[in-house]
Tab-separated table of C-alpha atoms in Angstrom:
chain	number	residue	atom	x	y	z
A	1	MET	CA	-4.103	24.900	-15.515
A	2	ASN	CA	-2.488	22.125	-13.539
A	3	LEU	CA	-4.826	19.896	-11.716
A	4	SER	CA	-2.043	19.071	-9.357
A	5	LYS	CA	-1.476	22.589	-8.158
A	6	ALA	CA	-5.040	23.576	-7.724
A	7	THR	CA	-5.521	20.739	-5.275
A	8	LYS	CA	-4.629	19.389	-1.888
A	9	VAL	CA	-4.013	15.570	-1.599
A	10	THR	CA	-4.340	13.903	1.836
A	11	ARG	CA	-4.252	10.079	2.635
A	12	HIS	CA	-7.410	10.120	4.828
A	13	GLU	CA	-7.179	6.756	5.991
A	14	VAL	CA	-4.737	3.886	5.268
A	15	ALA	CA	-5.445	0.325	4.543
A	16	VAL	CA	-7.402	-1.670	6.830
A	17	ALA	CA	-7.628	-5.440	6.985
A	18	ALA	CA	-10.417	-7.667	6.877
A	19	GLY	CA	-13.120	-7.056	9.589
A	20	SER	CA	-16.732	-6.317	10.553
A	21	THR	CA	-16.261	-3.393	12.568
A	22	ASP	CA	-16.746	0.168	11.807
A	23	ILE	CA	-13.830	2.330	10.481
A	24	THR	CA	-13.720	5.849	12.112
A	25	PRO	CA	-10.310	7.670	10.643
A	26	SER	CA	-8.784	9.481	13.778
A	27	GLY	CA	-7.950	12.364	11.614
A	28	TYR	CA	-10.263	14.724	9.600
A	29	ILE	CA	-10.131	16.898	6.871
A	30	ASP	CA	-9.594	20.446	7.350
A	31	MET	CA	-12.212	22.510	5.128
A	32	GLN	CA	-10.924	26.150	5.768
A	33	ASN	CA	-9.827	27.862	2.472
A	34	PHE	CA	-11.207	25.111	0.133
A	35	GLU	CA	-14.628	25.041	-1.548
A	36	GLY	CA	-15.040	21.272	-1.729
A	37	CYS	CA	-13.311	17.837	-1.397
A	38	MET	CA	-13.662	14.489	-3.225
A	39	PHE	CA	-13.384	11.561	-1.205
A	40	ILE	CA	-12.270	8.312	-2.971
A	41	ILE	CA	-13.057	5.114	-0.746
A	42	ASN	CA	-11.251	1.859	-2.016
A	43	PHE	CA	-12.533	-1.421	-1.367
A	44	GLY	CA	-10.625	-4.534	-1.347
A	45	THR	CA	-12.185	-8.270	-1.123
A	46	ILE	CA	-15.614	-8.152	0.568
A	47	THR	CA	-17.088	-11.517	2.122
A	48	ALA	CA	-20.498	-12.275	0.938
A	49	THR	CA	-23.077	-11.366	3.414
A	50	ALA	CA	-21.131	-8.261	4.462
A	51	VAL	CA	-23.047	-5.365	5.219
A	52	THR	CA	-21.108	-2.343	4.002
A	53	GLY	CA	-21.429	1.186	3.546
A	54	VAL	CA	-19.946	4.634	3.636
A	55	ARG	CA	-21.094	7.973	4.938
A	56	LEU	CA	-19.650	11.407	5.253
A	57	GLN	CA	-20.040	13.585	8.926
A	58	GLN	CA	-19.016	17.154	9.367
A	59	CYS	CA	-18.190	19.077	12.756
A	60	ASP	CA	-17.514	22.605	13.198
A	61	THR	CA	-14.647	21.758	15.702
A	62	SER	CA	-11.665	19.006	14.814
A	63	GLY	CA	-12.326	17.521	18.192
A	64	GLY	CA	-15.938	17.772	18.407
A	65	THR	CA	-19.437	15.550	18.036
A	66	TYR	CA	-19.398	14.637	14.138
A	67	ALA	CA	-22.802	14.350	12.435
A	68	ASP	CA	-24.076	12.440	9.566
A	69	LEU	CA	-24.524	14.440	6.107
A	70	GLU	CA	-27.850	13.721	4.631
A	71	GLY	CA	-27.945	11.823	1.282
A	72	SER	CA	-24.244	10.949	1.487
A	73	ALA	CA	-24.416	7.226	2.562
A	74	GLN	CA	-23.871	4.897	0.052
A	75	VAL	CA	-24.416	0.985	0.406
A	76	VAL	CA	-21.437	-1.050	-0.582
A	77	ALA	CA	-22.597	-4.241	-1.929
A	78	ASP	CA	-20.786	-7.830	-1.139
A	79	SER	CA	-20.153	-8.075	-4.611
A	80	ASP	CA	-18.106	-4.939	-5.160
A	81	ASP	CA	-15.013	-6.429	-4.470
A	82	ASP	CA	-11.999	-3.804	-5.590
A	83	GLN	CA	-14.262	-1.283	-6.331
A	84	ALA	CA	-14.148	2.998	-5.417
A	85	PHE	CA	-16.739	4.842	-3.983
A	86	ILE	CA	-16.891	8.888	-4.492
A	87	ILE	CA	-18.214	11.673	-2.323
A	88	ASP	CA	-17.762	14.718	-3.282
A	89	CYS	CA	-18.628	17.470	-0.844
A	90	TYR	CA	-19.072	20.788	-2.305
A	91	ARG	CA	-19.111	23.693	0.493
A	92	PRO	CA	-19.947	22.018	3.607
A	93	GLN	CA	-21.954	23.975	6.214
A	94	GLU	CA	-19.200	23.147	9.046
A	95	ARG	CA	-15.461	23.071	8.436
A	96	TYR	CA	-14.314	19.676	8.964
A	97	LEU	CA	-14.995	16.491	7.494
A	98	LYS	CA	-14.277	12.471	7.807
A	99	VAL	CA	-15.593	9.808	6.050
A	100	ILE	CA	-17.430	6.577	8.384
A	101	ILE	CA	-17.082	2.892	6.738
A	102	ASP	CA	-19.592	1.035	8.253
A	103	ARG	CA	-18.983	-2.950	8.488
A	104	ALA	CA	-21.091	-5.577	9.666
A	105	THR	CA	-21.738	-9.691	9.437
A	106	ALA	CA	-18.803	-10.323	7.584
A	107	ASN	CA	-15.316	-9.241	6.313
A	108	ALA	CA	-14.620	-6.333	4.033
A	109	VAL	CA	-11.291	-5.023	3.487
A	110	LEU	CA	-10.763	-1.437	3.253
A	111	ASP	CA	-7.355	-0.050	0.578
A	112	GLY	CA	-7.870	3.263	1.875
A	113	ILE	CA	-9.212	6.492	1.473
A	114	THR	CA	-7.914	9.538	-0.202
A	115	ALA	CA	-9.274	13.047	-0.076
A	116	ILE	CA	-8.802	15.767	-2.713
A	117	GLN	CA	-9.404	18.960	-1.709
A	118	TYR	CA	-10.336	21.609	-4.644
A	119	GLY	CA	-11.371	25.316	-5.020
A	120	PRO	CA	-8.479	26.921	-2.973
A	121	ARG	CA	-8.693	30.412	-1.865
A	122	LYS	CA	-4.762	30.573	-2.436
A	123	LEU	CA	-2.762	29.250	-4.853
A	124	PRO	CA	-0.533	27.106	-4.927
A	125	VAL	CA	-1.483	24.294	-3.170
A	126	SER	CA	0.560	21.628	-1.276
A	127	ASP	CA	-0.337	18.242	-0.563
A	128	ASP	CA	-0.191	16.861	2.885
A	129	SER	CA	3.320	15.915	3.273
A	130	SER	CA	2.705	13.435	6.184
A	131	THR	CA	0.596	11.502	4.003
A	132	VAL	CA	1.689	12.172	0.367
A	133	GLY	CA	5.360	10.688	-0.336
A	134	GLY	CA	5.773	12.688	-3.728
A	135	SER	CA	4.208	14.364	-6.504
A	136	GLU	CA	5.491	15.109	-10.027
A	137	LEU	CA	4.170	17.836	-12.737
A	138	LEU	CA	5.123	16.830	-16.297
A	139	VAL	CA	4.326	19.541	-18.705
A	140	SER	CA	4.988	18.382	-22.622
A	141	VAL	CA	7.548	15.917	-21.691
A	142	ALA	CA	9.638	13.841	-24.540
A	143	GLU	CA	9.655	10.457	-24.453
A	144	GLY	CA	12.773	9.025	-22.750
A	145	THR	CA	14.200	7.165	-19.662
A	146	ALA	CA	11.943	7.739	-16.773
């Protein structure tokens, strides 16, 4: 099995410069035909005294009111510069998901959020072409020119 052909990768949020206001992606992850989704949230520099966290929300309609998923919140310490945080949601109860970044008190840089959907009902799966520029699958490749 090749992981790249059994998952869908989407850039859920681009990098956001230093700031202390919350980040709510305008887009969402549509879970129709997928069992789960792993979100990788990458941070850059976090200023001392910053109060930062991540949490996952869901909704039954793409444009509806999203609600927090119980137990999804993670605290990002002001010493967690350049760290990744992961939220993996298996079989969400509603169709649409999004990650919220809470920022307050001092600056925190978001390097971006990647969503990897897995457990597709149909194969092969294609990445989100509007957010993923390229993908290569290499199988038993010899050394040589890249």
